[in-house]
Structure formats: structure tokens, C-alpha cells
PDB file of C-alpha atoms in Angstrom:
ATOM      1  CA  UNK A   1      50.955 112.349  76.516  1.00 76.00           C
ATOM      2  CA  UNK A   2      50.937 116.167  75.304  1.00 82.00           C
ATOM      3  CA  UNK A   3      49.077 118.822  76.842  1.00 91.00           C
ATOM      4  CA  UNK A   4      48.691 122.375  76.240  1.00 95.00           C
ATOM      5  CA  UNK A   5      47.910 125.148  79.024  1.00 96.00           C
ATOM      6  CA  UNK A   6      46.422 128.543  78.264  1.00 97.00           C
ATOM      7  CA  UNK A   7      46.130 130.168  81.854  1.00 96.00           C
ATOM      8  CA  UNK A   8      43.898 133.150  80.950  1.00 95.00           C
ATOM      9  CA  UNK A   9      40.433 132.085  79.748  1.00 95.00           C
ATOM     10  CA  UNK A  10      39.662 135.850  79.167  1.00 97.00           C
ATOM     11  CA  UNK A  11      41.501 138.945  78.609  1.00 97.00           C
ATOM     12  CA  UNK A  12      40.275 142.606  78.046  1.00 97.00           C
ATOM     13  CA  UNK A  13      42.438 145.138  76.576  1.00 97.00           C
ATOM     14  CA  UNK A  14      41.845 148.531  75.110  1.00 97.00           C
ATOM     15  CA  UNK A  15      42.586 149.047  71.486  1.00 97.00           C
ATOM     16  CA  UNK A  16      45.875 150.169  70.649  1.00 97.00           C
ATOM     17  CA  UNK A  17      47.342 148.470  73.645  1.00 98.00           C
ATOM     18  CA  UNK A  18      49.760 145.620  73.401  1.00 98.00           C
ATOM     19  CA  UNK A  19      48.754 142.047  73.913  1.00 97.00           C
ATOM     20  CA  UNK A  20      50.304 138.915  74.941  1.00 98.00           C
ATOM     21  CA  UNK A  21      48.630 135.580  75.436  1.00 98.00           C
ATOM     22  CA  UNK A  22      50.421 132.801  77.291  1.00 98.00           C
ATOM     23  CA  UNK A  23      50.705 129.188  76.081  1.00 97.00           C
ATOM     24  CA  UNK A  24      52.655 126.414  77.937  1.00 97.00           C
ATOM     25  CA  UNK A  25      53.038 123.048  76.827  1.00 94.00           C
ATOM     26  CA  UNK A  26      53.990 119.520  77.939  1.00 90.00           C
ATOM     27  CA  UNK A  27      55.530 117.288  75.190  1.00 80.00           C
ATOM     28  CA  UNK A  28      58.430 115.016  75.303  1.00 71.00           C
ATOM     29  CA  UNK A  29      60.046 115.784  71.651  1.00 75.00           C
ATOM     30  CA  UNK A  30      60.427 118.618  69.907  1.00 73.00           C
ATOM     31  CA  UNK A  31      56.955 120.017  69.203  1.00 82.00           C
ATOM     32  CA  UNK A  32      55.076 121.483  66.146  1.00 88.00           C
ATOM     33  CA  UNK A  33      53.568 124.644  67.686  1.00 92.00           C
ATOM     34  CA  UNK A  34      50.403 126.590  66.481  1.00 94.00           C
ATOM     35  CA  UNK A  35      48.343 129.561  67.207  1.00 97.00           C
ATOM     36  CA  UNK A  36      44.761 129.773  65.928  1.00 96.00           C
ATOM     37  CA  UNK A  37      42.057 132.145  65.812  1.00 97.00           C
ATOM     38  CA  UNK A  38      38.464 131.764  65.805  1.00 94.00           C
ATOM     39  CA  UNK A  39      36.080 135.204  65.315  1.00 92.00           C
ATOM     40  CA  UNK A  40      32.376 134.565  65.967  1.00 84.00           C
ATOM     41  CA  UNK A  41      30.786 132.366  63.374  1.00 80.00           C
ATOM     42  CA  UNK A  42      33.877 131.451  61.551  1.00 85.00           C
ATOM     43  CA  UNK A  43      36.282 128.653  61.601  1.00 87.00           C
ATOM     44  CA  UNK A  44      39.550 128.122  63.074  1.00 92.00           C
ATOM     45  CA  UNK A  45      42.143 130.163  61.241  1.00 93.00           C
ATOM     46  CA  UNK A  46      45.890 129.686  61.495  1.00 93.00           C
ATOM     47  CA  UNK A  47      47.894 132.775  62.833  1.00 96.00           C
ATOM     48  CA  UNK A  48      51.317 131.103  62.725  1.00 95.00           C
ATOM     49  CA  UNK A  49      52.989 128.086  63.259  1.00 92.00           C
ATOM     50  CA  UNK A  50      56.793 126.849  64.404  1.00 92.00           C
ATOM     51  CA  UNK A  51      58.345 123.791  63.071  1.00 87.00           C
ATOM     52  CA  UNK A  52      62.067 124.441  63.763  1.00 85.00           C
ATOM     53  CA  UNK A  53      64.519 127.309  62.996  1.00 87.00           C
ATOM     54  CA  UNK A  54      64.055 130.891  64.332  1.00 89.00           C
ATOM     55  CA  UNK A  55      62.358 130.776  67.598  1.00 91.00           C
ATOM     56  CA  UNK A  56      60.573 134.077  66.839  1.00 96.00           C
ATOM     57  CA  UNK A  57      57.849 133.585  64.379  1.00 96.00           C
ATOM     58  CA  UNK A  58      55.820 135.937  62.531  1.00 97.00           C
ATOM     59  CA  UNK A  59      52.298 135.417  61.470  1.00 96.00           C
ATOM     60  CA  UNK A  60      49.373 136.958  59.730  1.00 95.00           C
ATOM     61  CA  UNK A  61      47.437 140.103  61.170  1.00 95.00           C
ATOM     62  CA  UNK A  62      50.582 141.367  62.730  1.00 97.00           C
ATOM     63  CA  UNK A  63      50.900 138.868  65.330  1.00 98.00           C
ATOM     64  CA  UNK A  64      54.175 136.899  66.398  1.00 98.00           C
ATOM     65  CA  UNK A  65      55.228 134.332  68.851  1.00 98.00           C
ATOM     66  CA  UNK A  66      58.298 133.204  70.385  1.00 96.00           C
ATOM     67  CA  UNK A  67      59.190 129.751  71.244  1.00 94.00           C
ATOM     68  CA  UNK A  68      60.996 129.227  74.450  1.00 94.00           C
ATOM     69  CA  UNK A  69      62.116 125.811  75.027  1.00 91.00           C
ATOM     70  CA  UNK A  70      63.425 126.295  78.543  1.00 91.00           C
ATOM     71  CA  UNK A  71      60.099 127.604  79.458  1.00 93.00           C
ATOM     72  CA  UNK A  72      58.128 125.347  77.478  1.00 93.00           C
ATOM     73  CA  UNK A  73      56.165 128.450  76.156  1.00 95.00           C
ATOM     74  CA  UNK A  74      54.961 129.811  72.950  1.00 97.00           C
ATOM     75  CA  UNK A  75      53.360 133.090  73.897  1.00 98.00           C
ATOM     76  CA  UNK A  76      51.654 134.934  71.329  1.00 98.00           C
ATOM     77  CA  UNK A  77      52.059 138.844  70.825  1.00 98.00           C
ATOM     78  CA  UNK A  78      50.766 142.003  69.153  1.00 98.00           C
ATOM     79  CA  UNK A  79      52.247 145.291  69.469  1.00 97.00           C
ATOM     80  CA  UNK A  80      48.739 147.169  68.909  1.00 97.00           C
ATOM     81  CA  UNK A  81      45.614 145.432  68.994  1.00 98.00           C
ATOM     82  CA  UNK A  82      42.473 146.487  66.983  1.00 97.00           C
ATOM     83  CA  UNK A  83      38.713 146.053  67.630  1.00 96.00           C
ATOM     84  CA  UNK A  84      38.675 143.193  64.854  1.00 95.00           C
ATOM     85  CA  UNK A  85      41.158 141.166  66.957  1.00 97.00           C
ATOM     86  CA  UNK A  86      38.352 140.666  69.270  1.00 97.00           C
ATOM     87  CA  UNK A  87      38.092 136.488  69.127  1.00 97.00           C
ATOM     88  CA  UNK A  88      38.789 133.423  70.810  1.00 97.00           C
ATOM     89  CA  UNK A  89      42.592 132.242  70.563  1.00 98.00           C
ATOM     90  CA  UNK A  90      43.853 128.696  70.717  1.00 97.00           C
ATOM     91  CA  UNK A  91      47.447 127.581  70.998  1.00 97.00           C
ATOM     92  CA  UNK A  92      47.921 123.990  69.959  1.00 94.00           C
ATOM     93  CA  UNK A  93      50.864 121.450  69.960  1.00 92.00           C
ATOM     94  CA  UNK A  94      51.173 119.092  66.809  1.00 87.00           C
ATOM     95  CA  UNK A  95      52.038 115.398  67.586  1.00 77.00           C
ATOM     96  CA  UNK A  96      53.549 113.762  64.477  1.00 72.00           C
ATOM     97  CA  UNK A  97      52.930 110.004  64.278  1.00 65.00           C
ATOM     98  CA  UNK A  98      53.237 108.817  60.788  1.00 59.00           C
ATOM     99  CA  UNK A  99      54.114 109.944  57.274  1.00 56.00           C
ATOM    100  CA  UNK A 100      55.160 113.450  56.243  1.00 52.00           C
ATOM    101  CA  UNK A 101      52.795 115.939  57.198  1.00 57.00           C
ATOM    102  CA  UNK A 102      50.650 113.629  59.505  1.00 69.00           C
ATOM    103  CA  UNK A 103      50.231 115.054  62.953  1.00 77.00           C
ATOM    104  CA  UNK A 104      47.509 114.935  65.452  1.00 85.00           C
ATOM    105  CA  UNK A 105      46.791 118.625  67.420  1.00 91.00           C
ATOM    106  CA  UNK A 106      46.261 118.907  71.061  1.00 93.00           C
ATOM    107  CA  UNK A 107      44.602 122.221  71.836  1.00 95.00           C
ATOM    108  CA  UNK A 108      44.499 124.493  74.954  1.00 96.00           C
ATOM    109  CA  UNK A 109      41.171 125.737  76.328  1.00 95.00           C
ATOM    110  CA  UNK A 110      41.264 129.094  74.563  1.00 96.00           C
ATOM    111  CA  UNK A 111      41.645 132.466  75.395  1.00 97.00           C
ATOM    112  CA  UNK A 112      38.719 134.857  74.702  1.00 97.00           C
ATOM    113  CA  UNK A 113      39.980 138.544  73.694  1.00 98.00           C
ATOM    114  CA  UNK A 114      37.710 141.374  74.180  1.00 97.00           C
ATOM    115  CA  UNK A 115      38.958 144.729  72.984  1.00 97.00           C
ATOM    116  CA  UNK A 116      37.464 148.255  74.366  1.00 96.00           C
ATOM    117  CA  UNK A 117      37.377 150.940  71.865  1.00 91.00           C
TER     118      UNK A 117
ATOM    119  CA  UNK B   1      41.005 127.859  45.967  1.00 64.00           C
ATOM    120  CA  UNK B   2      37.703 126.725  47.770  1.00 78.00           C
ATOM    121  CA  UNK B   3      38.452 126.201  51.462  1.00 91.00           C
ATOM    122  CA  UNK B   4      37.288 123.162  53.458  1.00 95.00           C
ATOM    123  CA  UNK B   5      33.170 123.055  53.709  1.00 95.00           C
ATOM    124  CA  UNK B   6      31.186 121.692  56.233  1.00 97.00           C
ATOM    125  CA  UNK B   7      27.476 121.160  56.282  1.00 95.00           C
ATOM    126  CA  UNK B   8      25.236 121.791  57.920  1.00 97.00           C
ATOM    127  CA  UNK B   9      26.342 124.581  59.760  1.00 95.00           C
ATOM    128  CA  UNK B  10      23.922 123.992  62.568  1.00 96.00           C
ATOM    129  CA  UNK B  11      21.753 120.924  63.363  1.00 97.00           C
ATOM    130  CA  UNK B  12      19.316 120.749  66.416  1.00 98.00           C
ATOM    131  CA  UNK B  13      18.148 117.027  66.714  1.00 97.00           C
ATOM    132  CA  UNK B  14      16.323 115.054  69.346  1.00 97.00           C
ATOM    133  CA  UNK B  15      18.148 112.492  71.741  1.00 97.00           C
ATOM    134  CA  UNK B  16      18.180 109.282  69.993  1.00 97.00           C
ATOM    135  CA  UNK B  17      17.905 110.540  66.537  1.00 97.00           C
ATOM    136  CA  UNK B  18      20.625 110.097  63.764  1.00 97.00           C
ATOM    137  CA  UNK B  19      22.498 112.985  62.418  1.00 98.00           C
ATOM    138  CA  UNK B  20      24.998 113.081  59.586  1.00 98.00           C
ATOM    139  CA  UNK B  21      27.892 115.732  59.296  1.00 98.00           C
ATOM    140  CA  UNK B  22      29.703 116.173  56.008  1.00 98.00           C
ATOM    141  CA  UNK B  23      33.039 117.726  55.038  1.00 98.00           C
ATOM    142  CA  UNK B  24      34.342 118.403  51.649  1.00 97.00           C
ATOM    143  CA  UNK B  25      37.850 118.962  52.045  1.00 96.00           C
ATOM    144  CA  UNK B  26      40.408 121.033  49.742  1.00 94.00           C
ATOM    145  CA  UNK B  27      40.635 119.195  46.209  1.00 92.00           C
ATOM    146  CA  UNK B  28      43.795 117.166  46.523  1.00 89.00           C
ATOM    147  CA  UNK B  29      44.449 116.839  50.058  1.00 91.00           C
ATOM    148  CA  UNK B  30      44.938 113.542  51.329  1.00 89.00           C
ATOM    149  CA  UNK B  31      44.871 114.109  54.912  1.00 91.00           C
ATOM    150  CA  UNK B  32      41.400 114.636  56.600  1.00 94.00           C
ATOM    151  CA  UNK B  33      40.704 115.261  60.298  1.00 95.00           C
ATOM    152  CA  UNK B  34      37.971 115.468  62.555  1.00 97.00           C
ATOM    153  CA  UNK B  35      37.693 117.351  65.719  1.00 97.00           C
ATOM    154  CA  UNK B  36      35.005 118.116  68.257  1.00 97.00           C
ATOM    155  CA  UNK B  37      34.585 120.978  70.988  1.00 95.00           C
ATOM    156  CA  UNK B  38      32.122 120.273  73.521  1.00 94.00           C
ATOM    157  CA  UNK B  39      31.003 123.052  75.425  1.00 85.00           C
ATOM    158  CA  UNK B  40      33.551 124.525  77.930  1.00 81.00           C
ATOM    159  CA  UNK B  41      36.209 121.688  76.992  1.00 90.00           C
ATOM    160  CA  UNK B  42      39.195 121.770  74.656  1.00 93.00           C
ATOM    161  CA  UNK B  43      38.863 121.220  70.978  1.00 96.00           C
ATOM    162  CA  UNK B  44      39.793 117.597  70.936  1.00 96.00           C
ATOM    163  CA  UNK B  45      40.885 115.059  68.074  1.00 95.00           C
ATOM    164  CA  UNK B  46      38.460 112.442  66.814  1.00 96.00           C
ATOM    165  CA  UNK B  47      40.078 110.550  63.697  1.00 94.00           C
ATOM    166  CA  UNK B  48      42.090 111.225  60.726  1.00 93.00           C
ATOM    167  CA  UNK B  49      41.959 109.692  57.134  1.00 93.00           C
ATOM    168  CA  UNK B  50      44.802 109.393  54.753  1.00 90.00           C
ATOM    169  CA  UNK B  51      42.776 109.117  51.445  1.00 91.00           C
ATOM    170  CA  UNK B  52      39.992 106.610  52.103  1.00 93.00           C
ATOM    171  CA  UNK B  53      41.744 104.865  55.000  1.00 92.00           C
ATOM    172  CA  UNK B  54      41.303 105.613  58.752  1.00 92.00           C
ATOM    173  CA  UNK B  55      44.997 106.273  59.952  1.00 89.00           C
ATOM    174  CA  UNK B  56      43.888 106.984  63.490  1.00 89.00           C
ATOM    175  CA  UNK B  57      40.462 106.873  65.108  1.00 92.00           C
ATOM    176  CA  UNK B  58      41.736 106.839  68.779  1.00 91.00           C
ATOM    177  CA  UNK B  59      39.478 110.014  69.526  1.00 93.00           C
ATOM    178  CA  UNK B  60      36.097 108.444  68.488  1.00 96.00           C
ATOM    179  CA  UNK B  61      34.248 108.643  72.059  1.00 94.00           C
ATOM    180  CA  UNK B  62      32.235 105.253  71.515  1.00 94.00           C
ATOM    181  CA  UNK B  63      30.586 103.288  68.586  1.00 94.00           C
ATOM    182  CA  UNK B  64      27.747 105.516  68.079  1.00 97.00           C
ATOM    183  CA  UNK B  65      30.089 107.663  65.961  1.00 97.00           C
ATOM    184  CA  UNK B  66      30.928 106.299  62.612  1.00 97.00           C
ATOM    185  CA  UNK B  67      33.110 107.972  60.028  1.00 97.00           C
ATOM    186  CA  UNK B  68      33.550 107.313  56.119  1.00 97.00           C
ATOM    187  CA  UNK B  69      35.548 108.958  53.630  1.00 96.00           C
ATOM    188  CA  UNK B  70      34.341 107.980  50.160  1.00 85.00           C
ATOM    189  CA  UNK B  71      36.745 107.446  47.440  1.00 87.00           C
ATOM    190  CA  UNK B  72      39.181 109.697  49.385  1.00 84.00           C
ATOM    191  CA  UNK B  73      37.161 112.845  48.750  1.00 92.00           C
ATOM    192  CA  UNK B  74      34.488 114.136  51.009  1.00 96.00           C
ATOM    193  CA  UNK B  75      34.000 112.509  54.543  1.00 98.00           C
ATOM    194  CA  UNK B  76      30.871 111.962  56.612  1.00 98.00           C
ATOM    195  CA  UNK B  77      30.561 111.727  60.564  1.00 98.00           C
ATOM    196  CA  UNK B  78      27.547 109.953  61.564  1.00 98.00           C
ATOM    197  CA  UNK B  79      26.003 109.956  65.273  1.00 97.00           C
ATOM    198  CA  UNK B  80      23.578 107.309  65.706  1.00 97.00           C
ATOM    199  CA  UNK B  81      21.735 107.475  67.972  1.00 97.00           C
ATOM    200  CA  UNK B  82      22.653 110.991  69.442  1.00 97.00           C
ATOM    201  CA  UNK B  83      23.019 111.631  72.903  1.00 97.00           C
ATOM    202  CA  UNK B  84      22.889 114.910  75.002  1.00 96.00           C
ATOM    203  CA  UNK B  85      26.442 114.856  75.561  1.00 96.00           C
ATOM    204  CA  UNK B  86      27.313 114.742  71.903  1.00 97.00           C
ATOM    205  CA  UNK B  87      26.189 118.570  71.420  1.00 97.00           C
ATOM    206  CA  UNK B  88      29.341 120.625  70.462  1.00 96.00           C
ATOM    207  CA  UNK B  89      31.114 121.970  67.326  1.00 96.00           C
ATOM    208  CA  UNK B  90      32.506 119.651  64.988  1.00 97.00           C
ATOM    209  CA  UNK B  91      35.136 120.763  63.089  1.00 97.00           C
ATOM    210  CA  UNK B  92      36.836 119.093  59.741  1.00 97.00           C
ATOM    211  CA  UNK B  93      40.296 120.115  58.528  1.00 95.00           C
ATOM    212  CA  UNK B  94      42.287 118.984  55.775  1.00 93.00           C
ATOM    213  CA  UNK B  95      45.937 119.064  54.739  1.00 88.00           C
ATOM    214  CA  UNK B  96      48.289 117.979  51.992  1.00 83.00           C
ATOM    215  CA  UNK B  97      51.710 116.372  52.964  1.00 68.00           C
ATOM    216  CA  UNK B  98      53.543 119.743  54.064  1.00 57.00           C
ATOM    217  CA  UNK B  99      52.473 120.156  57.436  1.00 65.00           C
ATOM    218  CA  UNK B 100      49.378 122.735  56.762  1.00 72.00           C
ATOM    219  CA  UNK B 101      46.087 122.415  58.215  1.00 84.00           C
ATOM    220  CA  UNK B 102      43.179 124.049  57.072  1.00 90.00           C
ATOM    221  CA  UNK B 103      40.146 123.917  59.149  1.00 93.00           C
ATOM    222  CA  UNK B 104      36.327 124.214  58.094  1.00 94.00           C
ATOM    223  CA  UNK B 105      34.029 126.710  59.877  1.00 93.00           C
ATOM    224  CA  UNK B 106      32.524 123.900  61.931  1.00 95.00           C
ATOM    225  CA  UNK B 107      29.207 122.277  62.520  1.00 96.00           C
ATOM    226  CA  UNK B 108      27.485 123.188  65.759  1.00 95.00           C
ATOM    227  CA  UNK B 109      25.360 120.149  66.935  1.00 97.00           C
ATOM    228  CA  UNK B 110      22.641 120.576  69.465  1.00 97.00           C
ATOM    229  CA  UNK B 111      20.906 117.403  70.912  1.00 97.00           C
ATOM    230  CA  UNK B 112      17.934 118.169  73.138  1.00 97.00           C
TER     231      UNK B 112
END
């Protein structure tokens, strides 16, 4: 069975500092990998996804993530954090089980990001 | 394009009562998913519809939960009777057939 580990429950960074959120997964095949963000009172918003191809993926809001198969990792990065990035971030792996576009997501427990002005 | 709409956004009910959550997917999306996050835990898959058919309901916790999708459009998730451990945030998501999920804002259910 697939699993996702986000080792950091809570991270605090200063505005303007760089950010890296860690994600490790366990999955027997080539995974579909995702990062979602949930701001207070909002739903889950997709930041970026990896299905195949270039292992460095660019997303919205200036985020990027790199798929490293040898390390089973898909870490999320941002070079300069803004106060509005304070939110909870979820890494997920997608398990495709039937048909094109049908897959089930397994999520990590999430990492809460606080930003100091 | 309207997003995935869920309502109510919050619901507080007493143990033993019945609650029905509704999800309106993006128009034309055949795939509809329900997920749940219990306090302090991961977001977990509940079930998946393709149009009006249940494709996978392996994540449904027990038979107190009943999901339907009328005519392949909106979906409801009924909890009857509700228990304390059912409290959490229930997310709905929809996707077309090209690997993209869109989540709703969720329904926060509190059972007291």
C-alpha cells in the first residue's frame, strides 16, 4: 500500500527566506505526485503535480518541486516566502486503478507553515 | 467556470442524529470523490463515483455512511446515525478524464 510521510508538522520561516517542505512516499510503481495547499477557511488548492517527464516541476505562486526517484522524495521549494504563504501544505501520491484519469489520493499529514513578518 | 461547491460549510449535530452533506461538482466532470480529514489525521479517501456509479467505496468507514450521486450530477453523503468519531472535514473533489482534481472548500462536521 502506498504511504506519504511529511516529517515536519510545523515550520516557521521569516518573510523573504527560502522554504523547503519535505515529502517522502512509498509506492510500488511510478507515482503521480501532488502538492496541495489549504489556507484558513479555504479548500485544497493544487500547487503542482508530477506525472512523468521533467523531474523539476513548476507550480503556481512561485513554488516548485523536484521528484527524486532514488530518494522517493518530492520536496516543495520556494526561494522567497511571502506572508500570504502561511497555510497548511499537503503532499499526496496518486494511485491509478481504473480508466484514464481515475486515481485515488493518499495524503501526508500536512505541514503547517507560519511566516514571521 | 464554477468550482466544486459543498454545503453546508459547517454543521453541528448531536450524536445519533442524521446529517446530509452535498457536493456539486464542476459541470461535465464524470469523476467525483469524497475524502475526509478527522482531527489530527491524514486526509483519507472515502469513495469515488464515475457518473452515477460507485467505482470504489473501499474507504467508507462503515454502513452508517451512504453516498449517492443523482443522475451523475450532484452527490450527497449521509451519515446516519452520527457518532462522535465522525467529526471532521469532508472534502469533495471532481475531475474530468485528464488527471486533474479540483477540491471543494469542505464541510466541517462536528458531532456533539
